[in-house]
Every structure is written in C-alpha cells, then in structure tokens.
C-alpha cells in the first residue's frame, strides 16, 4: 500500500451541539483496500462516512484531502463526481420500482428529451450485477425491489454504488439485521468489489463479518480512533479479543 | 411468500391494467345481460364517448399526483375557475380563442402551482390543503362569475369547435384528444425520468433525495399538471355545451377519483398506471351513462360507484398483491 491515498482525513472533528461525534480523526484510505470500520453504537462510524461522502461538513479546523489535494465546500455531488459512493444504512431504495430503475435513479440514461433508455439501463444493470457476483435465476433487472431478500437488496444498492467508475465505496452496516446466508451473500459482493479494483469502507457490528472481508481494521470508540492497523495474520479470535480490550476500557465496574 | 411458477406469467406491471380490464368486461357483461337492447346498440357507446374524454383527461393527472404519494381534491373547482377565465376572455375579446385558451391555462396552472407550493414548501397535508383550496376556489369563482350563465352559440359552426369536440363519424373528436393526451402522459409516466421520479416521490422520497432527485419540484409539477388538465377539461366542457356555468366542475370529484382507483393506481403511492386509468374511467362513465340508459333512477349511480370501487379494490388486491393495505 505504498501508493497515494484516495482520501485522507487530517485532524477532522465533528460536534453536534456539545456532543463530540468525532475528535481529531487522522485516517487514510488507499486504492484496492478493504477497511473494516468497527465500534460501539454511537462511536461515530456513520458520522465519519457522512463527512467522507459530503453529506455533513466537518468542524472548521479539519482537512479532507482527495487525490493529494485539499477539497473545499465538499458535497455529496462532488464526492460522487470524484468516485466516492456511499450505501446508506437504510439502503435508500425505492422498493416499488424495478432494480434497474433503482440502480440508475437520479442518473438515468436518457435520450435528449429525458426518456429513459431502458434497454441500455437493463444491460448495464446486468453487467454491474455480474461484476459483484449477484447472479439469480429468478430475478432480472426488471424485477421490483420489494420482492428481494435483504441481501439481494443490498446487492442492488452496491451495484448502484459502482456505477460510473467509483473508486471508494462506503458500506454502512450492510449486513445488519440479516440472516446468515444473506450476510454471506453480501460479504461475497464486497470481496468482488475489491476484485474489480474498488476500495471499500465496510462498517459492521459483527466482528466475524468485519474480520472476514478486511485488509485493515479501524476501531472507533467515542469519536476517537483507538486502533488502526493491517489484518496481517490476525485471526478472528485475535480481532475479537482486541475489540474486547477497547470495549472494556469504556466499561467501569 | 412462495412464488408459484405455474400458469401464464403476466409481467408485474401489466397486472393492474389487466385487472381493470377484466373488471370492465365483467361489468359490461352484467349490463348487457340485464338490458341487452340498450347495451347492444351503438347509441350508448356514443353517449359514453361524449363525456369519457373529460373524465379521463382529468384522471390522468390524478394518477401522477396519487403515484407521487399525494392527493388533489381541488380540481373540481379549478375546472370552473379556469373555465371562467376561458369564457370571460372569449366574451371580452369577441371570441379570441387563442387568448382565451392561454388565459385559462395560466389560471389552471397557477392554481396547481399554489397547491404544490402549499403542500411541499409548507409541508401541509395535501388532502386537507386541496380540500380547503377546493372550497376557496369555487368561492372565488362564484364571486367573480356572480351567477352568470354564459352562452356561446356563435361558436357552433366554427372550425375550432369541430376540431376539438366535433365528431368523426360516430366517434366524438374529443376521444381523439383523449387518446393523444393519454399516449403522451403514458410515455411520460412510464418511460420518462420524470415519471420515475414521481413514483419514487410516492414510494420513498428519501431514497430519491439521496440520489439527487428534486422531490419537491417533482411534486409541484404533479399538482401543476392537475391544474393544466383541469383547464383543458374546462375548455372542452364549455365548447361541448357552448355554455359556461360555474357548477360545471361539480360532477367530477367522485367519478374521477373512482377512475383512478378502479384503474389500479393504489392510494398508497409509489406506482400507478395510465392504461388502467383509461379503462377505469371507461368503467366509471359506463356506469354513469348505463344506469340512466337502463331506465334506472339516477340514485343507482352512486350505489353503482360504491360497489365498483370496493369490488375493484378487492379484485386488484387479489390480483396484484398489496395495492390497498
Ligand atoms: N444529526 C445529529 N444530531 C445530533 N447528534 C448526532 C447526530 N448524528 C449523530 N449524532 C451523535 O453523534 C454520535 C455518533 O453517531 P453515529 O451515528 O456516527 O454513530 P455510529 O457509530 O454510526 O452508531 P451506530 O452503530 O449505532 O450506527 C452519537 O452520539 C449520536 O447521538
Ligand atoms: Mg451508524
């Protein structure tokens, strides 16, 4: 990982009133790497993703550096234009519409009068779904989302995130509230994202999931980074032990 | 939750249309069985085709608003108000049709815009806002019109009238306009990105916003479309009878809403069907015309509507899964 980071956060802080959601965050995201971001409820994981993806601004003193250049007036539109895509915790899908309509929502392929080129969108959706390993005998891009399982819905959201050459895909709790097989499906999607050259930020409360996909771990506690290091030869048990160590520091009694 | 994979597979999006169609056929068969002489003659169909376009054009715009997760109850008053603008301008300008149309459309669109702004920018409930607007606008209309009945016999032999509401053989010209407007709005609703944004606005506006869709603007445009269609209906209605009276919108509320729901557009928003609306409107107008033609008392019409709405909702639910909730 000697190459330059896609996104670099320098001394980023974020407070809501007198709650410090993030304190002095210094963090780099490199190409082709899956970072598992873990931490307790309210640790600041979602806040961190919102700052990277431009939906929330950091407090004034911090810096966001993209491709070695500091960015100003960072917004979600700008982030998307620079190849940073977020899959939100609630997935943000319109369930009554088709898969391809959801994938292209807000970025439809149209003729110059605004009519949707369905054929092209459907083909592209098939390609995207294949890329992340989302193959189904039952569902086609024309199926409506409300028929799909949780894992499959996540697949739709992830397909959408890799549209238009995105480089860094942020997944906020993509496996939460999912059955084991569904979660396994999503983990498969995530590994395939990496194979197709994307960087991933993977947020999870499930240490096994977080361990399975990661190249690197970042542990957040109460708005601070308490651990940032490569997975290396760390086993799932080692990782869980590490999590316990930091969690214990917070619990007094 | 297991999907049955046997039998003919009907694509999901055609189910409401097919359901509405089956319902129409059943109703028509019932009418024919009860009084064959009336319902096997061409006269009844001509009568239906005379007024069907007005209800259908109004209903088309309601499909957009409903799919966007809102409702518009103000159209029965926008029809006479924009109609008044049309009639008044005709009188003032010695029948300048173009000017009258423009003014009427401006009035209709303004009413729609106002509804749209009240609902989206102030976050008011569309049900209550447009109900209030319905009263306010008819009040305004009555104050301005002051009980006048305005007749336009001079229009009777004009080209413009025969193009808009004349007839091609047994088929009234307005049927042609209905088909044209349905095709255009159908393309927009089902194939244009605006149509997709409308459906997303009614299904999960947050999802739309997250992807950069302007949900507020989308909804405002839906209300504006209602205003535009109300103005078209007002103009056609005045031309049809060569008369303006301020109660001309009263008969529209229930039939138009019935047409939307019978047509298979769910109240819950997020989807809708233009083809279904046209079939739904035909069903509804058929009941209206058929009850009278069959020699039944007019009160039976309401009973008929009630039955049709409830039965069709049940039918749609059986047929396409959750439509009603
Ligand atoms: N819009 C907001 N206004 C006020 N406080 C907020 C807001 N968003 C987040 N917070 C606070 O910031 C802290 C971090 O929240 P955040 O959502 O980032 O946590 P998280 O790590 O994603 O938690 P979870 O695992 O539950 O999703 C919490 O204390 C939370 O209450
Ligand atoms: Mg969170």
Coordinates of C-alpha atoms and ligand atoms in Angstrom, one line a residue:
Chain A
X1 CA 0.0 0.0 0.0
X2 CA 2.7 2.4 -0.8
X3 CA 0.6 4.3 -3.3
X4 CA -1.2 7.5 -2.6
X5 CA -4.4 7.6 -0.6
X6 CA -7.7 8.3 -2.4
X7 CA -9.0 10.1 0.7
X8 CA -7.0 11.5 3.6
X9 CA -8.6 13.0 6.7
X10 CA -6.4 15.3 8.7
X11 CA -7.5 16.4 12.2
X12 CA -11.2 16.1 11.4
X13 CA -13.6 17.0 14.2
X14 CA -17.3 16.9 14.3
X15 CA -19.6 18.0 17.0
X16 CA -23.3 18.2 17.3
X17 CA -24.0 20.9 19.9
X18 CA -21.9 19.7 22.8
X19 CA -21.7 16.1 21.7
X20 CA -18.3 15.3 20.1
X21 CA -19.1 12.7 17.5
X22 CA -15.6 12.8 16.1
X23 CA -12.4 14.0 17.7
X24 CA -9.1 14.6 15.8
X25 CA -9.5 11.9 13.2
X26 CA -6.5 11.2 11.0
X27 CA -7.2 8.5 8.5
X28 CA -6.1 7.4 5.0
X29 CA -8.0 5.2 2.5
X30 CA -5.8 3.6 -0.1
X31 CA -6.7 2.1 -3.5
X32 CA -7.7 -1.5 -3.6
X33 CA -8.1 -1.9 0.1
X34 CA -11.0 -3.0 2.3
X35 CA -11.1 -1.2 5.6
X36 CA -13.4 -2.6 8.3
X37 CA -14.6 0.2 10.5
X38 CA -15.9 -1.0 13.8
X39 CA -17.0 0.4 17.1
X40 CA -19.9 0.6 19.5
X41 CA -23.2 2.2 18.9
X42 CA -22.7 6.0 18.7
X43 CA -19.0 5.6 18.3
X44 CA -19.1 7.9 15.3
X45 CA -18.9 5.5 12.4
X46 CA -21.9 6.9 10.4
X47 CA -20.7 10.4 11.1
X48 CA -17.3 9.6 9.7
X49 CA -18.9 8.2 6.5
X50 CA -21.1 11.2 6.2
X51 CA -18.1 13.5 6.3
X52 CA -16.2 11.5 3.6
X53 CA -19.3 11.3 1.4
X54 CA -20.0 15.0 1.7
X55 CA -23.5 14.9 3.4
X56 CA -22.1 16.5 6.5
X57 CA -19.4 19.1 6.8
X58 CA -16.6 18.7 9.5
X59 CA -15.9 21.4 12.0
X60 CA -13.8 24.1 10.6
X61 CA -10.2 23.1 11.5
X62 CA -10.0 19.7 9.8
X63 CA -9.0 18.9 6.3
X64 CA -10.3 16.5 3.7
X65 CA -7.7 15.6 1.1
X66 CA -8.7 13.8 -2.1
X67 CA -6.0 12.7 -4.5
X68 CA -3.5 14.7 -2.6
X69 CA -5.4 18.0 -2.9
X70 CA -7.4 19.6 -0.1
X71 CA -11.1 19.9 -1.1
X72 CA -13.3 22.8 -0.1
X73 CA -17.1 23.0 0.0
X74 CA -17.2 19.3 -0.1
X75 CA -20.7 18.0 -1.0
X76 CA -22.3 14.7 -1.9
X77 CA -22.4 15.6 -5.5
X78 CA -18.7 16.5 -5.5
X79 CA -17.9 13.3 -3.7
X80 CA -19.8 11.2 -6.2
X81 CA -18.1 13.1 -9.1
X82 CA -14.7 12.1 -7.6
X83 CA -15.7 8.4 -7.4
X84 CA -16.8 8.2 -3.8
X85 CA -20.1 6.4 -3.3
X86 CA -22.0 5.6 -0.2
X87 CA -24.5 2.9 0.5
X88 CA -26.5 4.3 3.4
X89 CA -27.5 2.4 6.5
X90 CA -31.2 2.3 5.3
X91 CA -30.1 1.4 1.7
X92 CA -32.2 4.2 0.2
X93 CA -34.0 2.1 -2.4
X94 CA -37.5 2.8 -3.8
X95 CA -38.9 -0.7 -3.2
X96 CA -41.8 -0.5 -5.7
X97 CA -39.6 0.3 -8.6
X98 CA -37.5 -2.1 -10.6
X99 CA -33.9 -3.0 -9.9
X100 CA -32.6 -1.1 -12.9
X101 CA -34.7 2.0 -12.1
X102 CA -33.1 2.0 -8.6
X103 CA -29.6 1.5 -9.9
X104 CA -29.9 4.5 -12.3
X105 CA -32.1 6.6 -10.1
X106 CA -31.0 10.3 -10.4
X107 CA -28.5 9.3 -13.1
X108 CA -30.8 7.9 -15.7
X109 CA -29.5 7.1 -19.2
X110 CA -31.9 9.1 -21.4
X111 CA -32.3 10.5 -24.8
X112 CA -32.1 14.2 -25.1
X113 CA -35.8 14.6 -24.2
X114 CA -35.4 12.8 -20.9
X115 CA -36.9 9.5 -21.9
X116 CA -35.2 6.5 -20.3
X117 CA -33.1 4.2 -22.5
X118 CA -34.4 1.0 -20.8
X119 CA -32.5 -1.4 -23.0
X120 CA -29.2 0.2 -22.1
X121 CA -30.0 0.6 -18.4
X122 CA -31.1 -3.1 -18.2
X123 CA -27.9 -4.3 -20.0
X124 CA -25.7 -2.1 -17.8
X125 CA -27.5 -3.3 -14.7
X126 CA -26.9 -6.9 -15.7
X127 CA -23.2 -6.1 -16.1
X128 CA -23.0 -4.4 -12.7
X129 CA -24.8 -7.3 -11.0
X130 CA -22.4 -9.8 -12.6
X131 CA -19.4 -7.8 -11.5
X132 CA -20.3 -8.1 -7.9
X133 CA -21.3 -11.7 -8.3
X134 CA -25.1 -11.1 -8.0
X135 CA -26.5 -13.8 -10.2
X136 CA -30.0 -15.0 -9.9
X137 CA -32.2 -17.4 -11.8
X138 CA -35.3 -15.7 -10.6
X139 CA -34.6 -12.0 -10.6
X140 CA -33.8 -9.8 -13.6
X141 CA -33.1 -6.1 -13.6
X142 CA -36.9 -5.7 -14.3
X143 CA -37.9 -7.3 -11.0
X144 CA -39.2 -4.9 -8.5
X145 CA -37.1 -4.5 -5.3
X146 CA -39.9 -5.3 -2.8
X147 CA -39.6 -9.0 -3.9
X148 CA -36.0 -9.3 -3.0
X149 CA -34.4 -10.5 0.2
X150 CA -32.3 -8.2 2.4
X151 CA -29.1 -9.5 0.9
X152 CA -30.3 -9.1 -2.6
X153 CA -31.5 -5.5 -1.9
X154 CA -28.0 -4.8 -0.5
X155 CA -26.7 -6.1 -3.9
X156 CA -28.9 -3.6 -5.7
X157 CA -27.5 -0.8 -3.5
X158 CA -23.9 -2.0 -4.1
X159 CA -24.5 -2.3 -7.8
X160 CA -25.6 1.3 -7.8
X161 CA -22.6 2.4 -5.9
X162 CA -20.2 1.0 -8.5
X163 CA -21.9 2.7 -11.4
X164 CA -19.7 5.3 -13.1
X165 CA -16.3 4.2 -12.2
X166 CA -16.5 4.8 -8.5
X167 CA -13.2 4.1 -6.6
X168 CA -14.2 4.2 -3.0
X169 CA -17.4 2.5 -1.8
X170 CA -18.6 3.1 1.7
X171 CA -21.0 0.5 3.1
X172 CA -22.7 1.5 6.4
X173 CA -23.8 -1.7 8.2
X174 CA -24.7 -3.7 5.0
X175 CA -25.2 -6.9 6.9
X176 CA -27.1 -5.7 10.0
X177 CA -30.4 -7.5 10.6
X178 CA -29.6 -10.1 8.1
X179 CA -29.9 -13.9 8.2
X180 CA -26.6 -15.8 7.9
X181 CA -26.9 -16.8 4.3
X182 CA -28.0 -13.2 3.3
X183 CA -25.0 -11.8 5.1
X184 CA -22.7 -14.3 3.4
X185 CA -24.1 -13.1 0.1
X186 CA -23.3 -9.5 0.9
X187 CA -19.7 -10.4 2.0
X188 CA -19.3 -12.1 -1.3
X189 CA -20.4 -8.9 -3.1
X190 CA -17.9 -7.0 -1.0
X191 CA -15.0 -9.2 -1.9
X192 CA -15.9 -9.0 -5.5
X193 CA -15.9 -5.2 -5.3
X194 CA -12.3 -5.4 -4.3
X195 CA -11.5 -7.8 -7.1
X196 CA -12.8 -5.3 -9.6
X197 CA -10.4 -2.8 -8.2
X198 CA -12.6 -0.8 -5.8
X199 CA -11.6 0.3 -2.3
X200 CA -14.2 -0.4 0.3
X201 CA -15.0 1.0 3.8
X202 CA -17.0 -1.7 5.5
X203 CA -18.9 -0.8 8.7
X204 CA -20.3 -3.6 10.8
X205 CA -21.2 -4.6 14.3
X206 CA -20.5 -8.2 13.5
X207 CA -16.8 -8.9 14.3
X208 CA -16.7 -12.0 12.1
X209 CA -18.1 -10.2 9.1
X210 CA -15.7 -7.3 9.7
X211 CA -12.8 -9.7 10.0
X212 CA -13.7 -11.8 7.0
X213 CA -13.6 -9.1 4.5
X214 CA -10.9 -6.8 5.9
X215 CA -7.4 -5.9 4.8
X216 CA -7.2 -3.4 7.6
X217 CA -9.1 -2.6 10.8
X218 CA -10.0 0.8 12.2
X219 CA -11.6 0.8 15.6
X220 CA -13.5 3.9 16.7
X221 CA -14.6 4.5 20.3
X222 CA -16.4 7.6 21.4
X223 CA -15.3 9.6 18.4
X224 CA -11.7 8.6 18.6
X225 CA -9.6 6.2 16.6
X226 CA -8.2 3.7 19.1
X227 CA -6.8 1.2 16.6
X228 CA -5.7 1.4 13.0
X229 CA -3.7 -1.5 11.6
X230 CA -3.5 -4.2 8.9
X231 CA -5.2 -7.5 9.4
X232 CA -1.9 -9.3 8.6
X233 CA -2.1 -12.7 10.2
X234 CA -4.6 -11.7 12.9
X235 CA -7.3 -14.4 13.4
X236 CA -10.9 -13.7 14.0
X237 CA -10.4 -14.6 17.7
X238 CA -7.4 -12.2 18.0
X239 CA -9.5 -9.5 16.5
X240 CA -12.4 -10.1 18.8
X241 CA -10.0 -10.1 21.7
X242 CA -8.7 -6.7 20.5
X243 CA -12.3 -5.4 20.3
X244 CA -12.9 -6.6 23.9
X245 CA -9.8 -4.8 25.1
X246 CA -11.0 -1.5 23.9
X247 CA -14.6 -2.0 24.9
X248 CA -13.5 -2.9 28.5
X249 CA -11.7 0.4 28.8
X250 CA -15.1 2.0 28.4
X251 CA -17.0 -0.1 30.9
X252 CA -16.3 0.8 34.5
X253 CA -17.3 -1.8 37.2
Chain B
X1 CA -44.4 -15.9 0.3
X2 CA -43.5 -18.7 -2.2
X3 CA -43.9 -17.7 -5.8
X4 CA -46.0 -20.0 -7.9
X5 CA -44.2 -20.5 -11.1
X6 CA -47.1 -22.3 -12.9
X7 CA -49.6 -20.9 -15.4
X8 CA -49.2 -17.9 -17.6
X9 CA -46.7 -15.4 -16.3
X10 CA -48.0 -11.9 -16.5
X11 CA -45.4 -9.2 -16.1
X12 CA -46.0 -7.4 -12.8
X13 CA -46.6 -4.0 -14.3
X14 CA -49.4 -5.2 -16.6
X15 CA -51.4 -6.8 -13.8
X16 CA -53.3 -3.7 -12.7
X17 CA -54.2 -2.9 -16.3
X18 CA -55.4 -6.4 -16.9
X19 CA -57.3 -6.4 -13.6
X20 CA -59.1 -3.2 -14.6
X21 CA -59.8 -4.6 -18.0
X22 CA -61.3 -7.9 -16.6
X23 CA -63.4 -5.8 -14.3
X24 CA -64.7 -3.7 -17.1
X25 CA -65.6 -6.7 -19.2
X26 CA -67.5 -8.3 -16.2
X27 CA -69.4 -5.1 -15.7
X28 CA -70.2 -4.7 -19.3
X29 CA -71.4 -8.3 -19.5
X30 CA -73.7 -7.6 -16.5
X31 CA -75.1 -4.6 -18.2
X32 CA -75.7 -6.5 -21.4
X33 CA -77.3 -9.4 -19.6
X34 CA -79.7 -7.0 -17.8
X35 CA -80.8 -4.9 -20.7
X36 CA -79.5 -6.2 -24.0
X37 CA -81.4 -3.8 -26.2
X38 CA -79.8 -0.8 -24.6
X39 CA -76.3 -2.1 -24.3
X40 CA -76.0 -3.8 -27.7
X41 CA -77.0 -0.6 -29.6
X42 CA -74.4 1.9 -30.7
X43 CA -76.2 4.9 -29.1
X44 CA -75.0 4.1 -25.6
X45 CA -71.4 3.9 -26.7
X46 CA -71.6 7.3 -28.5
X47 CA -73.0 8.7 -25.2
X48 CA -70.1 7.3 -23.3
X49 CA -67.5 8.5 -25.7
X50 CA -69.0 12.0 -25.5
X51 CA -68.1 12.6 -21.8
X52 CA -65.5 9.9 -21.2
X53 CA -62.6 12.1 -22.5
X54 CA -63.3 14.8 -19.9
X55 CA -63.2 12.4 -17.0
X56 CA -60.2 10.5 -18.4
X57 CA -58.1 13.6 -19.1
X58 CA -58.8 14.8 -15.5
X59 CA -58.0 11.3 -14.1
X60 CA -54.7 11.1 -16.0
X61 CA -53.3 14.0 -14.0
X62 CA -54.7 12.5 -10.8
X63 CA -52.6 9.3 -11.5
X64 CA -49.5 11.4 -11.3
X65 CA -50.4 13.1 -8.0
X66 CA -51.6 9.8 -6.5
X67 CA -48.4 8.0 -7.5
X68 CA -46.4 10.8 -6.0
X69 CA -48.0 10.0 -2.7
X70 CA -50.3 13.0 -2.6
X71 CA -53.9 13.7 -3.4
X72 CA -55.6 16.6 -5.1
X73 CA -59.2 17.4 -4.3
X74 CA -59.2 20.9 -5.7
X75 CA -59.7 20.0 -9.4
X76 CA -63.5 20.2 -9.3
X77 CA -63.0 23.9 -8.6
X78 CA -60.1 24.5 -10.9
X79 CA -62.3 23.3 -13.8
X80 CA -64.9 26.1 -13.4
X81 CA -62.3 28.8 -12.4
X82 CA -60.1 28.2 -15.4
X83 CA -63.3 27.7 -17.4
X84 CA -64.5 31.1 -16.3
X85 CA -61.2 32.6 -17.5
X86 CA -61.8 31.0 -20.8
X87 CA -65.4 32.1 -21.1
X88 CA -64.8 35.6 -19.9
X89 CA -61.9 36.2 -22.3
X90 CA -64.0 34.9 -25.2
X91 CA -66.7 37.4 -24.3
X92 CA -64.2 40.3 -23.8
X93 CA -62.2 39.7 -27.0
X94 CA -65.0 38.9 -29.3
X95 CA -64.2 35.2 -29.4
X96 CA -60.4 35.3 -29.5
X97 CA -59.9 31.6 -28.9
X98 CA -56.2 31.6 -28.6
X99 CA -56.1 34.3 -25.9
X100 CA -58.9 32.7 -24.0
X101 CA -57.1 29.3 -24.0
X102 CA -53.9 30.9 -22.8
X103 CA -55.6 32.8 -20.0
X104 CA -57.5 29.7 -18.9
X105 CA -54.3 27.5 -18.9
X106 CA -52.5 30.2 -16.9
X107 CA -55.2 30.2 -14.3
X108 CA -55.3 26.4 -14.1
X109 CA -51.5 26.1 -13.8
X110 CA -51.4 28.9 -11.2
X111 CA -53.9 27.1 -9.1
X112 CA -51.9 23.9 -9.4
X113 CA -48.6 25.7 -8.6
X114 CA -50.2 27.2 -5.5
X115 CA -51.4 23.8 -4.3
X116 CA -48.0 22.4 -5.0
X117 CA -46.2 25.1 -3.0
X118 CA -48.6 24.8 -0.1
X119 CA -48.0 21.1 0.1
X120 CA -44.3 20.8 -0.5
X121 CA -42.8 24.1 0.8
X122 CA -45.1 24.5 3.9
X123 CA -45.3 20.7 4.4
X124 CA -49.1 20.8 4.7
X125 CA -51.2 17.6 4.1
X126 CA -52.3 17.5 0.5
X127 CA -55.7 16.0 1.5
X128 CA -56.6 18.9 3.7
X129 CA -54.9 21.7 1.7
X130 CA -56.6 20.8 -1.6
X131 CA -59.9 20.2 0.1
X132 CA -59.6 23.7 1.5
X133 CA -58.5 25.0 -1.9
X134 CA -61.5 23.3 -3.4
X135 CA -63.8 25.5 -1.3
X136 CA -61.7 28.6 -1.7
X137 CA -61.5 28.4 -5.4
X138 CA -65.2 27.6 -6.0
X139 CA -66.0 30.5 -3.7
X140 CA -63.7 32.8 -5.7
X141 CA -65.2 31.5 -9.0
X142 CA -68.8 32.2 -7.8
X143 CA -67.9 35.7 -6.6
X144 CA -66.3 36.5 -9.9
X145 CA -69.0 34.9 -12.0
X146 CA -71.9 36.2 -9.9
X147 CA -74.3 33.5 -11.1
X148 CA -74.0 34.3 -14.8
X149 CA -74.6 31.6 -17.4
X150 CA -72.5 32.5 -20.4
X151 CA -73.6 31.0 -23.8
X152 CA -71.6 30.8 -26.9
X153 CA -73.9 29.9 -29.7
X154 CA -71.7 31.8 -32.1
X155 CA -69.1 29.1 -31.6
X156 CA -71.4 26.4 -33.0
X157 CA -70.2 26.3 -36.6
X158 CA -66.6 27.3 -36.1
X159 CA -63.7 25.1 -37.2
X160 CA -62.1 25.2 -33.8
X161 CA -65.1 23.7 -32.2
X162 CA -65.5 20.9 -34.7
X163 CA -61.8 20.1 -34.4
X164 CA -61.9 19.9 -30.6
X165 CA -65.3 18.5 -29.9
X166 CA -66.9 17.7 -33.3
X167 CA -67.2 14.2 -34.5
X168 CA -65.6 11.7 -36.9
X169 CA -68.5 9.6 -37.9
X170 CA -69.9 8.1 -34.7
X171 CA -66.8 9.0 -32.7
X172 CA -66.6 12.3 -30.9
X173 CA -63.4 14.3 -31.7
X174 CA -62.6 14.6 -28.0
X175 CA -61.9 10.9 -28.0
X176 CA -59.0 11.5 -30.3
X177 CA -57.6 14.1 -28.0
X178 CA -58.1 11.8 -25.0
X179 CA -56.1 9.1 -26.8
X180 CA -53.4 11.6 -27.7
X181 CA -53.0 13.0 -24.2
X182 CA -53.1 9.5 -22.7
X183 CA -50.3 8.4 -25.0
X184 CA -48.1 11.4 -24.2
X185 CA -48.8 11.2 -20.4
X186 CA -48.4 7.5 -20.5
X187 CA -45.0 7.8 -22.1
X188 CA -44.0 10.4 -19.5
X189 CA -45.3 8.4 -16.6
X190 CA -43.9 5.0 -17.6
X191 CA -40.9 5.9 -19.7
X192 CA -39.6 9.3 -18.9
X193 CA -37.3 10.0 -15.9
X194 CA -39.9 12.4 -14.6
X195 CA -42.4 9.6 -14.3
X196 CA -39.8 7.5 -12.4
X197 CA -39.2 10.5 -10.0
X198 CA -42.9 10.8 -9.5
X199 CA -43.2 7.2 -8.4
X200 CA -40.1 7.4 -6.2
X201 CA -41.6 10.5 -4.6
X202 CA -44.6 8.5 -3.6
X203 CA -42.7 5.4 -2.6
X204 CA -39.5 6.6 -0.8
X205 CA -38.8 10.3 -1.1
X206 CA -35.6 9.9 1.0
X207 CA -34.2 7.4 -1.5
X208 CA -34.8 10.0 -4.3
X209 CA -33.2 12.8 -2.3
X210 CA -30.2 10.7 -1.5
X211 CA -29.7 10.2 -5.3
X212 CA -30.1 13.9 -6.0
X213 CA -33.7 13.8 -7.2
X214 CA -35.6 17.0 -6.6
X215 CA -38.7 15.6 -4.9
X216 CA -40.3 18.9 -4.1
X217 CA -40.1 20.1 -7.7
X218 CA -41.4 16.7 -8.9
X219 CA -44.5 17.0 -6.6
X220 CA -45.1 20.6 -7.6
X221 CA -45.1 19.6 -11.2
X222 CA -47.7 16.9 -10.5
X223 CA -50.1 19.5 -8.9
X224 CA -49.4 21.8 -11.9
X225 CA -50.4 19.0 -14.3
X226 CA -53.7 18.7 -12.5
X227 CA -54.2 22.5 -13.0
X228 CA -53.4 22.1 -16.7
X229 CA -55.7 19.2 -17.2
X230 CA -58.5 20.9 -15.3
X231 CA -58.2 23.8 -17.7
X232 CA -58.3 21.5 -20.7
X233 CA -61.4 19.8 -19.3
X234 CA -63.0 23.2 -18.6
X235 CA -62.4 24.4 -22.2
X236 CA -63.6 21.1 -23.7
X237 CA -66.6 21.1 -21.4
X238 CA -67.6 24.7 -22.4
X239 CA -67.2 24.0 -26.1
X240 CA -69.2 20.8 -25.8
X241 CA -72.2 22.6 -24.5
X242 CA -71.5 26.1 -25.9
X243 CA -72.3 27.2 -22.3
X244 CA -70.4 28.2 -19.2
X245 CA -71.9 27.8 -15.7
X246 CA -69.9 27.8 -12.5
X247 CA -71.3 24.5 -11.3
X248 CA -69.6 22.7 -14.3
X249 CA -67.0 21.0 -12.1
X250 CA -69.3 19.5 -9.5
X251 CA -69.9 16.2 -11.2
X252 CA -66.2 15.3 -11.5
X253 CA -64.9 14.6 -8.0
X254 CA -66.2 11.1 -7.3
X255 CA -66.1 9.7 -10.8
X256 CA -62.5 10.9 -11.4
X257 CA -61.2 9.5 -8.1
X258 CA -63.1 6.3 -8.8
X259 CA -61.5 6.0 -12.2
X260 CA -58.0 6.3 -10.6
X261 CA -58.6 3.6 -8.1
X262 CA -60.7 1.3 -10.3
X263 CA -57.9 1.7 -12.8
X264 CA -55.5 0.1 -10.5
X265 CA -53.5 3.0 -9.1
X266 CA -53.1 2.4 -5.4
X267 CA -53.9 5.1 -2.9
X268 CA -50.6 4.4 -1.1
X269 CA -48.4 5.9 -3.8
X270 CA -45.3 4.7 -5.5
X271 CA -46.9 3.3 -8.6
X272 CA -49.7 3.8 -11.0
X273 CA -51.0 3.0 -14.4
X274 CA -52.1 5.3 -17.3
X275 CA -53.6 2.4 -19.3
X276 CA -55.5 1.3 -16.2
X277 CA -56.8 4.8 -15.7
X278 CA -58.3 5.0 -19.2
X279 CA -60.0 1.6 -18.6
X280 CA -61.1 2.7 -15.1
X281 CA -62.6 6.0 -16.5
X282 CA -64.4 4.0 -19.1
X283 CA -65.9 1.7 -16.5
X284 CA -67.0 4.7 -14.4
X285 CA -68.5 6.6 -17.2
X286 CA -70.3 3.5 -18.4
X287 CA -71.9 3.1 -15.0
X288 CA -73.0 6.7 -15.1
X289 CA -74.4 6.5 -18.6
X290 CA -75.6 3.0 -18.3
X291 CA -77.7 3.4 -15.2
X292 CA -79.6 6.2 -16.8
X293 CA -79.9 4.4 -20.1
X294 CA -81.2 1.3 -18.5
X295 CA -84.0 3.3 -17.1
X296 CA -82.9 3.1 -13.5
X297 CA -83.2 6.0 -11.1
X298 CA -80.1 8.2 -11.0
X299 CA -79.6 7.4 -7.4
X300 CA -78.5 4.0 -8.5
X301 CA -75.4 5.6 -10.0
X302 CA -73.9 6.3 -6.6
X303 CA -74.7 2.8 -5.4
X304 CA -73.0 1.5 -8.6
X305 CA -69.9 3.6 -7.9
X306 CA -69.7 2.5 -4.4
X307 CA -69.9 -1.2 -5.3
X308 CA -67.5 -0.8 -8.2
X309 CA -64.8 0.9 -6.1
X310 CA -65.0 -1.5 -3.3
X311 CA -65.1 -4.6 -5.6
X312 CA -62.4 -3.4 -7.8
X313 CA -60.1 -2.7 -4.9
X314 CA -60.7 -6.2 -3.6
X315 CA -60.1 -7.5 -7.1
X316 CA -56.8 -5.6 -7.5
X317 CA -55.6 -6.8 -4.2
X318 CA -56.3 -10.4 -5.1
X319 CA -54.7 -9.9 -8.4
X320 CA -51.6 -7.9 -7.8
X321 CA -50.8 -8.4 -4.2
X322 CA -50.7 -5.3 -1.9
X323 CA -52.5 -2.5 -3.6
X324 CA -54.5 -1.2 -0.7
X325 CA -53.0 -2.1 2.6
Ligands
LIG1 N1 -27.7 14.8 13.5 C1 -27.2 14.6 14.7 N2 -27.5 15.5 15.7 C2 -27.1 15.3 17.0 N3 -26.3 14.3 17.3 C3 -25.9 13.4 16.4 C4 -26.4 13.5 15.1 N4 -25.9 12.4 14.3 C5 -25.2 11.7 15.2 N5 -25.2 12.3 16.4 C6 -24.5 11.8 17.6 O1 -23.1 11.5 17.2 C7 -22.7 10.3 17.8 C8 -22.1 9.4 16.8 O2 -23.2 8.9 16.0 P1 -23.0 8.0 14.8 O3 -24.4 7.8 14.1 O4 -21.9 8.4 13.9 O5 -22.7 6.6 15.5 P2 -22.5 5.1 14.8 O6 -21.1 4.7 15.2 O7 -22.8 5.1 13.4 O8 -23.5 4.3 15.6 P3 -24.4 3.0 15.2 O9 -23.5 1.9 15.3 O10 -25.5 3.0 16.2 O11 -24.9 3.3 13.8 C9 -23.8 9.8 18.7 O12 -23.6 10.2 20.0 C10 -25.0 10.4 18.1 O13 -26.0 10.6 19.0
LIG2 MG1 -24.4 4.2 12.2

